[in-house]
Tab-separated table of C-alpha atoms in Angstrom:
chain	number	residue	atom	x	y	z
T	28	GLY	CA	0.000	0.000	0.000
T	29	GLY	CA	2.683	2.528	0.876
T	30	HIS	CA	4.204	2.350	-2.575
T	31	ARG	CA	0.835	3.292	-4.121
T	32	TYR	CA	-0.365	6.015	-1.803
T	33	ALA	CA	2.502	7.570	0.164
T	34	ALA	CA	5.900	9.185	-0.007
T	35	THR	CA	8.719	7.550	1.924
T	36	TRP	CA	12.101	8.699	3.155
T	37	THR	CA	15.366	6.804	3.404
T	38	GLY	CA	15.490	6.872	7.208
T	39	ASP	CA	16.997	9.204	9.784
T	40	ASN	CA	20.329	10.131	8.246
T	41	LYS	CA	23.149	12.403	9.360
T	42	ALA	CA	24.558	15.680	8.084
T	43	THR	CA	27.662	14.098	6.542
T	44	TRP	CA	29.127	13.874	3.065
T	45	GLN	CA	28.909	10.094	3.253
T	46	HIS	CA	25.163	10.218	3.861
T	47	LEU	CA	24.693	12.743	1.053
T	48	LYS	CA	26.465	10.409	-1.366
T	49	TRP	CA	24.662	7.334	-0.047
T	50	SER	CA	21.296	9.030	-0.557
T	51	ILE	CA	21.458	8.495	-4.321
T	52	PRO	CA	21.934	4.688	-4.379
T	53	MET	CA	19.444	4.394	-1.493
T	54	SER	CA	16.834	6.353	-3.435
T	55	LEU	CA	17.584	4.430	-6.617
T	56	ASN	CA	17.130	1.099	-4.842
T	57	LEU	CA	13.849	2.249	-3.301
T	58	SER	CA	12.757	3.319	-6.781
T	59	LEU	CA	13.650	-0.079	-8.227
T	60	SER	CA	11.777	-1.749	-5.361
T	61	GLY	CA	8.434	-0.164	-6.206
T	62	GLN	CA	8.650	3.044	-4.113
T	63	PRO	CA	8.778	5.804	-6.762
T	64	PHE	CA	7.946	8.702	-4.399
T	65	ASN	CA	11.041	8.695	-2.189
T	66	GLY	CA	13.989	10.764	-1.030
T	67	PRO	CA	16.225	11.438	1.980
T	68	ASP	CA	16.130	14.173	4.594
T	69	ILE	CA	17.979	16.871	2.655
T	70	GLY	CA	20.760	18.340	4.781
T	71	GLY	CA	20.760	15.417	7.216
T	72	PHE	CA	18.371	14.689	10.091
T	73	ALA	CA	20.958	14.384	12.875
T	74	ASP	CA	24.006	16.589	13.547
T	75	ASN	CA	24.734	19.951	11.956
T	76	ALA	CA	25.353	20.598	8.269
T	77	THR	CA	28.028	23.004	7.062
T	78	PRO	CA	27.052	25.697	4.543
T	79	SER	CA	28.881	23.861	1.742
T	80	LEU	CA	27.338	20.464	2.538
T	81	TRP	CA	23.829	21.906	2.738
T	82	ALA	CA	24.257	23.824	-0.534
T	83	HIS	CA	25.468	20.711	-2.370
T	84	TRP	CA	22.687	18.621	-0.843
T	85	ILE	CA	19.835	20.972	-1.812
T	86	SER	CA	21.309	21.309	-5.310
T	87	VAL	CA	20.986	17.573	-5.951
T	88	GLY	CA	17.986	17.232	-3.623
T	89	ALA	CA	15.858	19.369	-5.931
T	90	PHE	CA	15.794	16.354	-8.249
T	91	TYR	CA	14.750	13.691	-5.749
T	92	PRO	CA	11.137	12.606	-6.349
T	93	PHE	CA	10.411	13.385	-2.667
T	94	SER	CA	12.322	16.633	-2.129
T	95	ARG	CA	12.248	17.691	1.526
T	96	ALA	CA	14.784	19.376	3.791
T	97	HIS	CA	14.300	18.041	7.323
T	98	THR	CA	16.225	17.945	10.588
T	99	THR	CA	15.784	17.159	14.257
T	100	LYS	CA	14.862	19.930	16.680
T	101	GLU	CA	18.188	19.319	18.465
T	102	SER	CA	20.215	20.474	15.463
T	103	GLU	CA	21.207	24.016	14.595
T	104	ASP	CA	18.994	25.985	12.205
T	105	GLN	CA	18.946	24.481	8.699
T	106	GLU	CA	16.795	26.913	6.743
T	107	PRO	CA	18.585	28.023	3.544
T	108	TRP	CA	19.176	31.553	4.876
T	109	SER	CA	20.718	30.172	8.065
T	110	PHE	CA	23.940	29.346	6.218
T	111	GLY	CA	24.600	32.714	4.626
T	112	PRO	CA	23.877	34.361	1.259
T	113	GLN	CA	25.868	31.921	-0.916
T	114	THR	CA	24.008	28.847	0.329
T	115	GLU	CA	20.707	30.714	0.191
T	116	ALA	CA	21.381	31.667	-3.438
T	117	ALA	CA	22.270	28.058	-4.294
T	118	ALA	CA	19.003	26.867	-2.720
T	119	ARG	CA	16.991	29.460	-4.647
T	120	THR	CA	18.496	28.369	-7.959
T	121	ALA	CA	17.986	24.671	-7.192
T	122	LEU	CA	14.346	25.154	-6.194
T	123	GLN	CA	13.635	27.318	-9.230
T	124	ARG	CA	15.022	24.517	-11.403
T	125	ARG	CA	12.658	22.062	-9.711
T	126	TYR	CA	9.641	24.317	-10.149
T	127	ARG	CA	10.442	24.760	-13.835
T	128	LEU	CA	10.535	20.979	-14.175
T	129	MET	CA	7.118	20.444	-12.550
T	130	PRO	CA	5.280	19.679	-15.836
T	131	TYR	CA	7.896	17.021	-16.631
T	132	LEU	CA	7.950	15.648	-13.073
T	133	TYR	CA	4.146	15.493	-12.911
T	134	THR	CA	4.155	13.584	-16.199
T	135	LEU	CA	6.701	11.133	-14.723
T	136	PHE	CA	4.522	10.624	-11.643
T	137	HIS	CA	1.605	9.827	-13.943
T	138	GLN	CA	3.797	7.338	-15.800
T	139	ALA	CA	4.844	5.711	-12.522
T	140	HIS	CA	1.175	5.529	-11.471
T	141	ARG	CA	0.187	3.837	-14.731
T	142	THR	CA	3.179	1.575	-15.425
T	143	GLY	CA	5.272	1.234	-12.252
T	144	LEU	CA	8.369	2.714	-13.898
T	145	PRO	CA	10.444	4.637	-11.352
T	146	ILE	CA	10.820	8.402	-11.526
T	147	MET	CA	14.457	8.422	-10.381
T	148	ARG	CA	16.341	5.772	-12.372
T	149	PRO	CA	19.858	4.330	-12.536
T	150	VAL	CA	21.807	5.455	-15.584
T	151	PHE	CA	21.828	1.886	-16.969
T	152	PHE	CA	18.163	2.440	-17.878
T	153	ALA	CA	19.505	4.562	-20.750
T	154	ASN	CA	21.255	1.501	-22.198
T	155	PRO	CA	20.790	-1.811	-20.352
T	156	GLU	CA	23.299	-3.489	-22.672
T	157	ASP	CA	26.142	-1.224	-21.507
T	158	LEU	CA	27.464	-3.119	-18.504
T	159	SER	CA	29.809	-0.269	-17.568
T	160	LEU	CA	26.753	1.693	-16.375
T	161	ARG	CA	25.619	-0.942	-13.866
T	162	MET	CA	27.741	0.292	-10.932
T	163	GLU	CA	27.261	4.049	-11.395
T	164	ASP	CA	25.740	5.482	-8.195
T	165	GLN	CA	26.558	9.206	-8.401
T	166	ALA	CA	24.692	10.330	-11.529
T	167	PHE	CA	21.094	9.292	-12.160
T	168	LEU	CA	18.201	9.737	-14.575
T	169	LEU	CA	14.887	11.503	-14.078
T	170	GLY	CA	12.607	9.569	-16.360
T	171	SER	CA	14.215	8.648	-19.647
T	172	ASP	CA	15.081	12.143	-20.832
T	173	LEU	CA	17.012	13.962	-18.077
T	174	LEU	CA	20.441	13.073	-16.689
T	175	VAL	CA	21.500	14.580	-13.343
T	176	VAL	CA	25.239	14.775	-12.593
T	177	PRO	CA	26.085	16.189	-9.125
T	178	ARG	CA	28.836	18.786	-9.043
T	179	TRP	CA	30.792	16.640	-6.570
T	180	ALA	CA	30.661	13.483	-8.729
T	181	ARG	CA	34.093	12.072	-9.539
T	182	ASP	CA	34.560	10.342	-12.910
T	183	PRO	CA	30.905	9.305	-13.269
T	184	VAL	CA	30.148	6.703	-15.918
T	185	LEU	CA	27.554	8.308	-18.184
T	186	PRO	CA	25.469	6.831	-21.004
T	187	GLY	CA	26.598	7.380	-24.566
T	188	GLY	CA	24.767	9.220	-27.302
T	189	ILE	CA	23.614	12.832	-27.481
T	190	TRP	CA	23.151	14.601	-24.128
T	191	ARG	CA	22.978	18.421	-24.047
T	192	SER	CA	23.491	20.461	-20.869
T	193	ILE	CA	20.883	23.040	-19.896
T	194	SER	CA	20.518	25.489	-16.991
T	195	LEU	CA	16.729	26.261	-16.775
T	196	THR	CA	17.267	29.590	-14.965
T	197	ARG	CA	18.811	32.962	-15.670
T	198	GLN	CA	21.498	32.341	-13.080
T	199	GLU	CA	24.918	31.515	-14.445
T	200	ILE	CA	25.164	27.849	-13.550
T	201	GLN	CA	28.813	27.657	-14.568
T	202	ASP	CA	29.646	30.239	-11.886
T	203	ASP	CA	27.718	28.362	-9.184
T	204	PRO	CA	29.964	25.812	-7.425
T	205	TYR	CA	27.019	23.695	-6.281
T	206	GLN	CA	24.480	23.122	-9.071
T	207	CYS	CA	24.218	19.751	-10.787
T	208	ASP	CA	24.869	19.437	-14.496
T	209	LEU	CA	21.457	18.733	-16.042
T	210	LYS	CA	21.489	17.073	-19.463
T	211	ILE	CA	18.666	16.366	-21.911
T	212	ARG	CA	18.748	13.242	-24.067
T	213	GLY	CA	18.928	13.484	-27.833
T	214	GLY	CA	15.494	12.661	-29.225
T	215	ALA	CA	13.587	14.137	-26.263
T	216	ILE	CA	11.094	16.961	-25.798
T	217	VAL	CA	10.935	18.095	-22.166
T	218	PRO	CA	8.035	20.344	-21.045
T	219	LEU	CA	8.867	23.153	-18.609
T	220	GLY	CA	6.741	25.652	-16.730
T	221	PRO	CA	7.510	29.089	-15.286
T	222	VAL	CA	9.084	29.684	-11.893
T	223	VAL	CA	6.305	29.775	-9.275
T	224	GLN	CA	6.211	29.981	-5.495
T	225	THR	CA	3.927	26.982	-4.930
T	226	THR	CA	2.427	24.180	-7.002
T	227	GLU	CA	-1.010	25.682	-6.300
T	228	GLN	CA	-0.080	28.347	-8.851
T	229	LEU	CA	0.404	25.772	-11.602
T	230	ASN	CA	-2.363	25.350	-14.167
T	231	SER	CA	-2.812	24.546	-17.838
T	232	ALA	CA	-3.150	28.221	-18.799
T	233	LEU	CA	0.424	29.140	-17.825
T	234	PRO	CA	3.064	29.557	-20.550
T	235	LEU	CA	4.826	26.341	-21.493
T	236	THR	CA	8.355	25.816	-22.751
T	237	LEU	CA	9.184	22.781	-24.876
T	238	VAL	CA	12.917	22.069	-24.729
T	239	ILE	CA	14.000	19.946	-27.667
T	240	VAL	CA	17.181	18.023	-28.361
T	241	LEU	CA	17.062	16.337	-31.751
T	242	ASP	CA	18.553	12.893	-32.255
T	243	GLU	CA	20.952	11.862	-35.038
T	244	SER	CA	18.063	11.669	-37.502
T	245	GLY	CA	16.745	15.119	-36.601
T	246	ARG	CA	13.700	13.971	-34.640
T	247	ALA	CA	12.402	14.182	-31.068
T	248	GLU	CA	9.260	13.332	-29.126
T	249	GLY	CA	7.802	13.907	-25.684
T	250	THR	CA	4.641	13.836	-23.594
T	251	LEU	CA	2.801	16.046	-21.094
T	252	TYR	CA	0.180	14.982	-18.552
T	253	GLU	CA	-2.029	17.603	-16.904
T	254	ASP	CA	-5.006	17.563	-14.558
T	255	GLU	CA	-6.422	19.883	-11.899
T	256	GLY	CA	-3.641	18.958	-9.474
T	257	ASP	CA	-6.035	18.022	-6.675
T	258	GLY	CA	-9.050	15.774	-6.272
T	259	TYR	CA	-10.046	12.640	-8.163
T	260	ASP	CA	-11.788	13.922	-11.294
T	261	TYR	CA	-8.925	12.528	-13.374
T	262	ARG	CA	-10.473	9.109	-12.745
T	263	VAL	CA	-13.487	10.111	-14.837
T	264	GLY	CA	-11.438	11.622	-17.667
T	265	GLU	CA	-10.728	15.149	-16.387
T	266	PHE	CA	-7.146	15.234	-17.596
T	267	CYS	CA	-5.213	16.063	-20.730
T	268	PHE	CA	-2.414	13.848	-22.034
T	269	SER	CA	-0.523	15.339	-24.983
T	270	GLU	CA	2.104	13.911	-27.312
T	271	PHE	CA	4.567	16.103	-29.195
T	272	THR	CA	6.929	15.517	-32.096
T	273	ALA	CA	9.699	17.628	-33.585
T	274	VAL	CA	11.259	17.086	-37.012
T	275	ARG	CA	14.059	18.994	-38.715
T	276	GLU	CA	13.108	20.086	-42.233
T	277	GLY	CA	16.055	21.846	-43.812
T	278	SER	CA	16.866	24.862	-41.655
T	279	SER	CA	13.467	24.704	-39.927
T	280	VAL	CA	12.095	22.580	-37.121
T	281	VAL	CA	8.432	21.583	-37.178
T	282	VAL	CA	6.918	20.955	-33.739
T	283	LYS	CA	3.441	19.443	-33.511
T	284	CYS	CA	1.029	18.308	-30.857
T	285	THR	CA	0.196	15.018	-32.564
T	286	ARG	CA	-2.310	13.554	-30.115
T	287	GLN	CA	-4.365	14.556	-27.080
T	288	GLU	CA	-6.648	12.479	-24.919
T	289	GLY	CA	-8.781	13.237	-21.880
T	290	GLU	CA	-11.830	15.393	-21.252
T	291	MET	CA	-10.185	18.391	-19.548
T	292	ALA	CA	-10.920	21.584	-21.454
T	293	ARG	CA	-8.068	22.616	-23.766
T	294	ARG	CA	-6.757	26.109	-23.201
T	295	LYS	CA	-4.719	28.038	-25.679
T	296	ARG	CA	-1.429	29.108	-24.187
T	297	LEU	CA	1.801	30.700	-25.263
T	298	ALA	CA	4.521	28.156	-25.901
T	299	SER	CA	8.193	28.893	-26.338
T	300	VAL	CA	10.064	26.254	-28.307
T	301	VAL	CA	13.753	25.911	-27.544
T	302	VAL	CA	16.036	23.695	-29.605
T	303	VAL	CA	19.275	22.900	-27.793
T	304	GLU	CA	22.130	22.317	-30.202
T	305	GLU	CA	25.840	21.840	-29.791
T	306	GLN	CA	26.501	25.475	-30.665
T	307	GLY	CA	23.826	26.883	-28.350
T	308	LEU	CA	20.071	27.505	-28.104
T	309	ARG	CA	17.545	28.546	-30.712
T	310	CYS	CA	14.168	29.847	-29.607
T	311	ALA	CA	10.787	30.623	-31.148
T	312	PHE	CA	7.287	31.339	-29.890
T	313	GLY	CA	3.807	30.336	-30.981
T	314	ASP	CA	0.383	29.002	-30.114
T	315	LEU	CA	0.729	25.450	-28.770
T	316	ILE	CA	-2.669	24.195	-29.907
T	317	GLY	CA	-2.412	22.953	-33.477
T	318	GLY	CA	1.371	22.825	-33.468
T	319	VAL	CA	4.157	25.335	-33.763
T	320	ARG	CA	6.052	25.678	-37.016
T	321	VAL	CA	9.469	27.188	-36.488
T	322	LYS	CA	10.608	28.853	-39.705
T	323	LYS	CA	13.314	31.061	-38.241
T	324	MET	CA	14.918	30.566	-34.876
T	325	GLU	CA	16.971	33.120	-33.022
T	326	THR	CA	19.689	32.462	-30.463
T	327	ALA	CA	18.134	32.951	-27.029
T	328	GLU	CA	18.179	31.769	-23.466
T	329	ILE	CA	15.431	29.628	-21.995
T	330	ILE	CA	12.914	32.116	-20.672
T	331	PRO	CA	11.491	31.476	-17.188
């Protein structure tokens, strides 16, 4: 029952580097054991975290399925601002990255609900035939399309193929000593939302960003699941599940919403389409419903 209805944590850990590093294989094993909604106490439950440890932990912790900072009342203060402006800034960036990923994460939770596939996955899921990936316990996947590489990882074994790094925020990630390297798989379309203060602000009328990395053949695909975010009306069809495709045609990229199912009312919304290429980003805007044809793309950053 717990795996179907509840979040779980990895147990009362400590504010140590060892427990930070152990949290990833522990969460991966819980995920493989049928507990998709899991994560550790970010920052450590017992003892006192240092500013650097807490900043590194929240930076990777933003990508745990169950993302919660938690500590015993006997410890020193562990709110982000308790460690000084640098740690607070790192926490803000990490949490903004998570909020931008909410459409993708919510879609992964729907997939886990329907199929049992974990949300947080070992990197060997990207290529089960590559035995060199079997022992990697620093980097991990979110779904099939995002690869998370902690800043502290040493010589991680990563899957082959096309993987493009992305920041998701206006902050200069390369100048932040804590943020994970976030990579999108070639052939994937990842839906992003705007930065919000709470998930209660999320709805299907907000602007959407489709981040696209084309594969070797110039194609990509992705999905988006949406419902009201609360209640049980999704059981009687009050949801919208969308499928997207992207195809390179000469110097253009054609992005289409190829299929939608569910009874939730469709709302027109502004969509920004970002194609991530080796030489940088190209961006265009359009109406999501009916597809977006990108005839000319300009170099741009991903817009929150």
